[in-house]
XYZ file of N, CA and C in Angstrom:
471
model
N 116.219 114.135 83.996
C 114.978 113.309 84.564
C 113.747 114.073 84.977
N 112.434 114.172 84.525
C 111.629 114.852 84.828
C 110.637 114.203 86.001
N 109.814 114.693 87.066
C 109.229 114.157 87.983
C 108.069 113.651 87.375
N 107.356 114.595 86.310
C 106.287 113.895 85.568
C 106.132 113.031 85.029
N 107.604 112.409 84.225
C 107.812 111.201 83.789
C 107.435 109.919 84.621
N 107.581 110.058 86.110
C 107.404 109.253 86.952
C 105.712 108.782 87.289
N 104.970 109.795 87.143
C 103.611 109.817 87.555
C 102.822 109.444 86.380
N 101.746 108.680 86.487
C 100.702 108.026 85.616
C 99.525 107.861 86.249
N 98.603 107.696 85.389
C 96.912 107.236 85.436
C 96.885 106.213 84.350
N 96.193 105.240 84.793
C 95.324 104.350 84.026
C 93.884 104.306 84.266
N 93.227 103.664 83.378
C 91.860 103.396 83.835
C 90.946 102.405 82.513
N 90.215 101.348 83.557
C 89.550 100.616 82.700
C 88.513 100.635 82.959
N 87.361 100.639 81.917
C 85.822 100.692 81.994
C 85.048 99.391 81.491
N 84.395 99.070 82.071
C 83.599 97.618 82.043
C 82.239 97.750 81.938
N 81.454 97.407 81.250
C 79.783 97.331 81.438
C 79.392 96.207 81.646
N 78.704 95.947 82.984
C 78.216 94.808 83.448
C 76.324 94.897 83.800
N 76.362 93.714 83.749
C 74.828 93.507 83.973
C 73.919 93.789 85.156
N 74.659 93.548 86.244
C 74.438 93.835 87.494
C 73.891 95.445 87.807
N 73.276 95.820 88.748
C 72.685 96.765 89.272
C 73.979 97.755 89.946
N 74.393 98.847 89.524
C 75.590 99.849 90.404
C 75.340 99.276 91.818
N 74.568 99.521 92.787
C 74.559 99.329 93.724
C 74.921 98.234 94.478
N 74.510 97.075 93.443
C 75.017 95.790 94.291
C 76.825 95.539 93.986
N 77.261 96.025 92.647
C 78.955 96.010 92.506
C 79.534 96.833 93.473
N 78.991 98.046 93.619
C 79.995 99.131 94.464
C 79.602 98.242 95.907
N 78.582 97.792 96.612
C 78.492 97.587 97.946
C 79.530 96.069 97.976
N 79.961 95.708 96.922
C 80.892 94.236 96.856
C 82.129 95.235 97.273
N 82.572 96.155 96.717
C 83.869 96.701 97.385
C 83.803 97.448 98.450
N 82.756 98.222 98.557
C 82.872 99.387 99.436
C 81.933 98.640 100.933
N 81.208 97.534 100.873
C 80.892 96.766 102.130
C 81.288 95.377 102.543
N 81.848 94.798 101.517
C 81.946 93.536 101.443
C 83.070 92.885 100.715
N 84.283 93.511 100.790
C 85.513 93.168 99.666
C 85.847 91.511 100.130
N 85.730 91.146 101.444
C 85.984 89.675 101.747
C 85.210 88.863 100.784
N 84.285 89.126 100.185
C 83.508 88.092 99.277
C 83.981 88.301 98.023
N 85.077 89.259 97.540
C 85.489 89.069 96.336
C 86.069 87.766 96.017
N 86.860 87.096 97.150
C 87.648 85.952 96.639
C 86.468 84.863 96.191
N 85.571 85.108 96.810
C 84.488 83.771 96.568
C 83.875 84.509 94.802
N 83.808 85.248 94.510
C 83.433 85.777 93.173
C 84.624 85.361 92.163
N 85.518 85.964 92.569
C 86.737 85.858 91.738
C 87.843 84.657 92.045
N 87.937 83.620 92.493
C 88.804 82.879 93.188
C 90.200 82.438 92.344
N 89.879 82.536 90.767
C 91.076 82.575 90.135
C 91.825 83.921 90.288
N 91.602 84.888 90.507
C 92.460 86.166 90.513
C 92.575 86.613 92.086
N 91.442 86.557 93.095
C 91.649 86.812 94.293
C 91.445 85.464 95.348
N 92.386 85.351 95.974
C 92.548 84.113 97.134
C 91.875 84.714 98.329
N 92.095 85.908 98.742
C 92.072 86.256 100.031
C 91.583 87.740 100.087
N 90.850 88.381 101.013
C 90.733 89.652 101.265
C 90.854 89.745 102.956
N 91.249 89.774 103.702
C 90.842 90.055 105.416
C 90.974 91.770 106.021
N 90.220 91.777 106.893
C 90.337 93.067 107.122
C 91.530 92.961 108.727
N 92.422 94.206 108.585
C 93.515 94.041 109.355
C 93.223 95.062 110.553
N 92.359 96.095 110.187
C 92.162 97.246 111.093
C 90.772 97.734 110.868
N 90.078 98.441 111.849
C 88.707 98.999 111.413
C 87.555 98.137 111.202
N 86.779 98.621 110.343
C 85.641 97.932 109.896
C 85.409 97.919 108.534
N 84.904 96.974 107.761
C 84.609 96.954 106.477
C 83.851 98.066 106.133
N 84.253 98.829 104.876
C 83.587 99.818 104.596
C 83.780 101.323 105.209
N 84.494 101.413 105.844
C 84.861 102.139 106.888
C 86.114 103.145 106.348
N 86.207 104.482 106.039
C 87.280 104.940 105.832
C 88.452 105.204 106.974
N 89.751 104.745 106.690
C 90.885 104.413 107.250
C 90.790 103.168 107.876
N 90.101 102.407 107.273
C 90.224 100.523 107.608
C 91.420 100.000 106.822
N 91.890 99.272 107.210
C 93.091 98.555 106.526
C 93.182 97.156 105.853
N 93.100 96.813 104.734
C 92.507 95.307 104.175
C 93.675 94.993 103.609
N 93.723 93.449 103.791
C 95.125 92.780 103.203
C 94.721 92.083 101.896
N 94.855 92.013 100.791
C 94.599 91.305 99.691
C 95.614 90.105 99.395
N 95.273 88.803 98.878
C 96.167 88.029 98.457
C 95.351 87.579 97.200
N 96.480 87.674 96.010
C 95.669 87.691 94.668
C 96.993 87.080 93.583
N 96.603 86.849 92.453
C 97.291 86.189 91.674
C 97.360 87.199 90.167
N 98.787 87.394 89.801
C 98.570 88.690 88.728
C 99.504 88.406 88.136
N 99.160 88.188 86.281
C 100.790 87.676 85.821
C 101.210 86.282 86.345
N 100.545 85.445 86.720
C 100.838 83.868 87.201
C 101.356 83.780 88.223
N 101.646 84.986 89.127
C 102.231 85.331 90.152
C 101.650 85.136 91.475
N 101.861 84.623 92.748
C 101.236 85.208 94.010
C 101.386 86.777 94.509
N 100.689 87.270 94.770
C 100.900 88.764 95.030
C 100.140 88.898 96.358
N 100.441 90.100 97.230
C 99.891 90.619 98.222
C 99.681 92.117 98.456
N 98.958 92.856 98.689
C 98.688 93.990 98.668
C 97.829 94.712 100.186
N 98.394 95.381 100.869
C 97.809 96.038 102.251
C 97.503 97.329 101.948
N 96.084 97.691 101.788
C 95.391 98.937 101.343
C 94.778 99.947 102.429
N 94.707 100.876 102.830
C 93.825 101.745 103.241
C 92.485 102.260 102.411
N 91.391 102.060 103.077
C 90.385 102.714 102.248
C 90.513 104.335 102.714
N 90.265 105.008 101.642
C 90.351 106.214 101.687
C 89.177 107.259 101.467
N 88.161 106.502 100.430
C 86.862 107.436 100.124
C 86.306 106.264 100.169
N 84.935 106.802 100.728
C 83.605 105.701 100.713
C 82.834 106.695 100.437
N 82.121 106.991 99.211
C 81.104 107.685 98.881
C 79.795 106.775 98.131
N 78.663 106.204 98.924
C 77.548 105.767 98.809
C 77.099 106.224 97.610
N 76.830 107.958 97.549
C 76.089 108.164 96.623
C 76.254 108.432 95.139
N 77.609 108.333 95.298
C 78.471 108.669 94.029
C 78.783 107.123 93.615
N 79.023 106.227 94.671
C 79.604 104.998 94.223
C 80.693 104.628 94.114
N 81.813 105.419 94.772
C 82.869 105.475 94.640
C 83.560 105.065 96.003
N 84.873 104.272 95.424
C 85.437 103.732 96.996
C 87.187 103.617 96.374
N 87.664 104.395 97.356
C 89.002 104.965 96.922
C 90.099 103.864 97.685
N 91.215 103.096 97.407
C 91.745 102.376 98.213
C 93.284 103.175 97.894
N 94.269 102.980 98.874
C 95.527 103.708 98.973
C 96.444 102.332 99.112
N 97.177 101.971 98.280
C 97.968 100.625 98.495
C 99.399 101.314 99.510
N 99.326 100.352 100.591
C 100.604 101.123 101.662
C 101.621 100.036 101.464
N 101.755 98.690 101.547
C 102.392 97.728 101.388
C 102.200 96.859 100.432
N 103.244 96.010 100.149
C 102.787 94.994 99.214
C 103.639 94.854 97.624
N 103.373 93.783 96.859
C 104.146 93.689 95.817
C 104.213 94.839 94.856
N 103.264 95.613 94.356
C 103.139 96.799 93.913
C 104.283 98.439 94.584
N 104.503 97.914 95.494
C 105.125 98.869 96.559
C 106.534 98.942 96.028
N 107.127 97.910 95.618
C 108.355 97.441 95.295
C 108.871 98.017 93.892
N 107.837 98.647 92.946
C 107.813 99.570 92.042
C 107.131 100.951 91.898
N 106.508 100.785 92.799
C 105.820 102.616 93.016
C 105.855 103.087 93.945
N 106.109 104.603 94.129
C 106.153 105.318 95.505
C 104.623 105.261 95.930
N 103.777 105.281 95.057
C 102.435 105.637 95.738
C 101.557 104.881 94.284
N 100.570 104.279 94.700
C 99.189 103.768 94.173
C 98.055 103.770 94.733
N 97.178 104.532 94.182
C 96.133 104.697 94.529
C 94.869 104.194 93.442
N 93.820 103.658 93.848
C 92.919 102.899 93.088
C 91.574 103.337 93.272
N 90.877 104.059 92.212
C 89.387 104.235 92.490
C 88.135 103.665 91.950
N 87.732 103.288 92.339
C 86.336 102.160 91.942
C 85.391 103.390 91.841
N 84.620 103.165 90.513
C 83.231 104.044 90.667
C 82.366 103.201 89.739
N 81.231 103.309 90.216
C 80.170 102.257 89.297
C 78.909 103.317 89.177
N 78.488 103.572 87.792
C 77.615 104.422 87.495
C 76.147 103.236 86.825
N 75.090 103.582 87.309
C 74.079 102.924 86.511
C 74.187 103.678 85.268
N 73.983 102.246 84.218
C 73.745 102.409 82.683
C 72.899 103.568 82.381
N 72.647 104.201 81.575
C 72.107 104.932 80.976
C 71.103 104.625 80.029
N 69.755 104.671 80.331
C 68.620 103.998 79.540
C 68.694 102.775 79.248
N 68.831 102.037 80.610
C 69.027 100.390 80.336
C 69.208 99.702 81.745
N 69.244 98.845 82.022
C 69.797 97.654 83.014
C 71.374 97.770 82.944
N 71.941 97.586 84.177
C 73.427 97.238 83.918
C 73.833 98.612 84.306
N 75.231 98.533 84.509
C 76.111 99.702 84.912
C 77.418 99.786 84.083
N 77.976 100.643 84.592
C 79.382 100.856 84.078
C 80.395 100.654 85.166
N 81.538 100.139 85.064
C 82.440 99.932 86.160
C 83.719 100.652 85.722
N 84.407 101.484 86.367
C 85.271 102.402 86.318
C 86.502 102.146 87.262
N 87.488 101.463 86.781
C 88.578 101.359 87.758
C 89.659 102.180 87.416
N 90.216 103.261 88.389
C 90.850 104.354 87.745
C 92.537 104.048 88.656
N 93.595 104.213 88.428
C 94.704 103.940 88.910
C 95.652 105.410 88.770
N 95.991 105.894 90.038
C 97.012 107.118 89.903
C 98.082 106.116 90.905
N 99.107 106.454 89.964
C 100.852 106.266 90.397
C 101.886 107.045 90.414
N 102.890 106.860 90.973
C 104.004 107.465 91.092
C 105.080 106.301 91.019
N 105.884 105.950 89.817
C 107.115 104.848 89.821
C 108.166 105.564 90.636
N 108.966 104.360 90.934
C 110.133 104.675 91.522
C 111.384 105.346 90.836
N 111.202 104.849 89.779
C 112.163 105.336 88.633
C 111.329 105.250 87.333
N 112.069 105.640 86.505
C 111.801 105.752 84.557
C 111.944 104.501 84.338
N 112.690 103.248 84.868
C 113.051 102.289 84.320
C 111.769 101.281 84.637
N 110.795 101.339 85.328
C 109.697 100.511 85.644
C 108.776 101.172 84.581
N 107.922 99.886 83.963
C 106.914 100.299 83.522
C 105.501 100.547 84.028
N 104.829 101.416 83.089
C 103.303 101.459 83.472
C 102.796 100.069 83.548
N 101.821 100.250 84.720
C 100.933 98.651 85.182
C 100.067 98.756 84.071
N 100.527 98.526 82.973
C 99.045 98.208 82.045
C 98.497 97.044 82.124
N 99.484 95.948 82.358
C 98.998 94.605 82.560
C 98.290 94.489 83.563
N 97.815 95.798 84.452
C 96.507 95.701 85.528
C 95.209 95.608 84.941
N 95.253 96.241 83.767
C 93.831 96.637 83.176
C 93.046 95.302 82.477
N 93.902 94.107 82.170
C 93.287 93.283 81.361
C 92.457 92.594 82.742
N 93.651 92.254 83.808
C 93.541 91.698 85.330
C 92.246 92.107 85.953
N 92.282 93.484 86.357
C 90.827 93.773 86.454
C 89.393 94.122 85.984
N 89.900 94.147 84.581
C 88.606 93.929 83.609
C 88.032 92.572 83.632
N 88.863 91.411 83.819
C 88.681 90.008 83.896
C 88.039 89.897 85.103
N 88.130 90.771 86.434
C 87.944 90.385 87.737
C 86.377 90.983 87.778
N 86.565 92.143 87.352
C 84.999 92.644 87.055
C 83.885 91.803 86.661
N 84.159 91.323 85.461
C 83.424 89.977 84.715
C 82.660 89.178 85.691
N 84.025 88.827 85.862
C 83.692 87.590 87.246
C 82.711 87.880 88.159
N 83.134 89.173 88.974
C 82.231 89.521 89.812
C 80.704 89.692 89.640
N 80.812 90.359 88.222
C 79.076 90.557 87.737
C 78.432 89.161 87.531
N 79.337 88.068 87.053
C 78.679 86.861 87.000
C 78.240 86.139 88.246
N 78.915 86.582 89.226
C 78.884 86.229 90.762
C 77.512 86.665 91.204
N 77.457 87.955 91.096
C 76.171 89.100 91.549
C 75.282 88.477 90.692
N 75.137 88.316 89.537
C 73.710 87.873 88.871
C 73.444 86.797 89.307
N 74.475 85.612 89.508
C 73.799 84.101 90.147
C 73.213 84.285 91.577
N 73.567 85.300 92.377
C 73.053 85.594 93.779
C 71.585 86.053 93.794
N 71.110 86.238 92.693
C 69.609 86.918 92.274
C 68.841 85.858 92.394
């Protein structure tokens, strides 16, 4: 068994109509509004420690994935407004039953030559053993969430 077979990376990229700054701010500055934007996928986002959008802050998510109610406790690791990047490390919750580590990076870039943006959701993880599947089912889940948040942001304009 090689250690590298347990490590993985996945990425989903979605083109949206909202400006990059607005989408970025939804996760970097007001993730508690995500539940309002995509209630079918996220039921709640609560701040457990620190301040919204501050590195080191602890956020607790209640969400539904594959028809199951799930939870995740995450620490904000990176907030880079100029690059529109925010990174979360999952500390506890359902994902940690199958993964030793799970890091989610969100980057939003303005679309070249037009309106809208590109949202990239990047996952780096280490499975607890090789019997655990790679988390590909998260890709359509997050793609759907991105689209619903985009619709919500557009409706706020």
